[in-house]
Amino acid sequence: MTDDTGDAAGDDPPTSDAAGDDPPSSDAAGDDPSVRDDEATADLSLDRFHEALEAEERPVATASEVARRLGTTQAAARDALATLVDRGDVDRIDVETDPVVFYPSDWGRLATRERIVAFPDRREIVVDRSTQFTRARLSQFAYLVDTTGTEPGTRGYLYRIRQEDVWAAPFEDADALIASLRSVLPRRYEHLEEWIRDQWRRAHRFRLYSHEDGYVVLEAANENLLGNVADQHLDDDHLRAPISETEAWVNESAVAAVKRALYDAGYPVEDDRDLETGDPVDIELTTDLRDYQETWVETFLDRRSGVYVGPPGSGKTVAAIATIAAVGGETLILVPSRELADQWRAELAAHSTIDPADVGVYHGGTKEVRPVTIATYQIAGMDRHRSLFDSRKWGLICFDECHHVTAPVYSRTAELQSKHRLGLSATPVRESGSEEEIYTLIGQPIGADWDALFDAGFVQEPEVEIRYVPWRDELARNEYASADGRERRRLAAENPAKIDEIRSLIATHRDAKALVFVEYLDQGEVIADALDVPFVSGETPHRERRQLFRRFRAGSDAGTDSDDDRVTAGTDRDDDPDAAGTDDGLDALVVSRVGDEGIDLPNAGLAVVASGLGGSRRQGSQRAGRTMRPSGSALVYVLATRGSSEEEFAQRQMRHLARKGVRVRETNVAE
């Protein structure tokens, strides 16, 4: 072969994956005789070209960029690219602001392949067209930050490896974790692996254990840790006395505070205390678990603590009941409201063999302490009731809607310690960013990827649409323009044009039961009057509220087990005084924040968020979750006044859902 580049490309392309069987002459390699063109050409397969594009983080690359990424000369890279062009694997184009650039010819082939790009310095991993294997592996040690795309199989995923993810990774040692990481990434990243090993060591530096004389001991891996880290970050009243150079006697009432302080310092504490499980509880699960629920329970039993994180309808409550049965000891269930306490009692009856006499409810109206006790956070956190809960040897404490734990009024309940601590939440995110505190006080997250549940059909993925509503009332528009601050926010939320939009949406989806969410009571009354439907708020008496929810359920598939994790079985009991006279159904309800969580409100086929967009990301998830169920349509419309701060609030809430794989679209409503 001569040094003519046309001969190097050849009219008759070679059949091997290499750029050619006959190497071009060394002249093509430029002035550096140490670089042989046949080696450079052989290295440049289509896959190697893809790697160069990934390294450049661009869809196209010049010959010089390919040469730099593959460690060869520009001339050799150019010749090899010419061969790929002739084979039809790569196309080239001349652009005005750049030299000749090359890109894959068959983008369809590229698009159907899984692509994984690691950014080790940021500890981030981007996966396009991910396989179930890759996502399952990454979920063991990485946090899903964001998703892109709309259809299953086309989404891109952004993962971040945080220190708390390494601390909670379900592996016997750091080598097993690193092996799992290497099975996913295209190559090894020494710096990232060393950081992971360091975090793993941190997670095994301190532990709590029970001394044979009954008190709690904090043990450090070495003298320096106890003398420096512990002394620096723990308060004087946390430790009662030193025992040895690596051990100290812990004040019993300060166990939770010790764990939190050391976690904040970057040293999660292993809790190996021999805590009591209480008297045995006779309970067995009567409902079959899905595979992922079984995994949740198995993982929890291995760790003895954790938070089940999954969308409404994924069966967190049933999984929690299965956990209660597996632990088999006295259980305290903490909930944010009286309504939710009553629902838990019904759920236990519906899904287990527990004797109703063994279930007690402890709140403002009823105070029963039984082997399984359901109490509100507020009551359990009060000083005059704490001694009662402290004196019980709970084998399991279950924190339902556990994002409440970090709120000041409820935080004292987290000081209650038990052998097992379980949290439940659709999304434990709080706007203060205190989800780490939740994991410190209760446990690390355990849960399925929302997107995986959608793809598997366990939960119907909601279709979320933000609809930007214009001002149609000139007086309302002018009033908004002249207002400021909080008043502007309220006026945007109460835009009168939203009423017509709500009517239109309900008419379009006339076969779906509809929930309309509002932030302001006056607006709720106005919308309810316009639609001629009831309005349920915190001011609605409990008896009337239960009646309205029961009427809303009438005629729907209320017997399913998907109603926001809370089955309606048991709510129409013969001994319920509100059950009579409620056979007339309701197709729509207007609800205030009382509908966000903790009530026996069945799922709807249609949810319209008319106001309340200044709320939290968690609130957006809760409201979208009202439409999640195993079958049927799932529609969420978020109404935002065009040109107001509601636009930003709506996009912020919905971005949180998009990160979980929920499709979100935007529409401008006509004037």
Coordinates of C-alpha atoms in Angstrom, one line a residue, residues 498-514 516 531 587-588 606 608 635 637:
K498 CA -59.1 29.4 36.9
I499 CA -62.8 28.6 37.6
D500 CA -63.6 28.4 33.9
E501 CA -60.5 26.3 33.3
I502 CA -61.5 23.9 36.1
R503 CA -65.0 23.5 34.6
S504 CA -63.5 22.8 31.2
L505 CA -61.1 20.1 32.6
I506 CA -63.9 18.4 34.6
A507 CA -66.1 18.4 31.5
T508 CA -63.4 17.1 29.3
H509 CA -62.8 14.2 31.8
R510 CA -66.4 13.7 32.8
D511 CA -65.9 10.0 33.6
A512 CA -63.1 10.7 36.1
K513 CA -63.7 11.5 39.8
A514 CA -62.0 14.9 40.4
V516 CA -59.6 20.3 43.2
L531 CA -69.0 23.7 40.7
D587 CA -68.0 13.0 41.5
A588 CA -65.9 16.0 42.7
L606 CA -58.3 13.7 37.9
V608 CA -56.6 19.9 39.6
L635 CA -54.2 13.0 35.3
Y637 CA -53.4 19.6 36.0

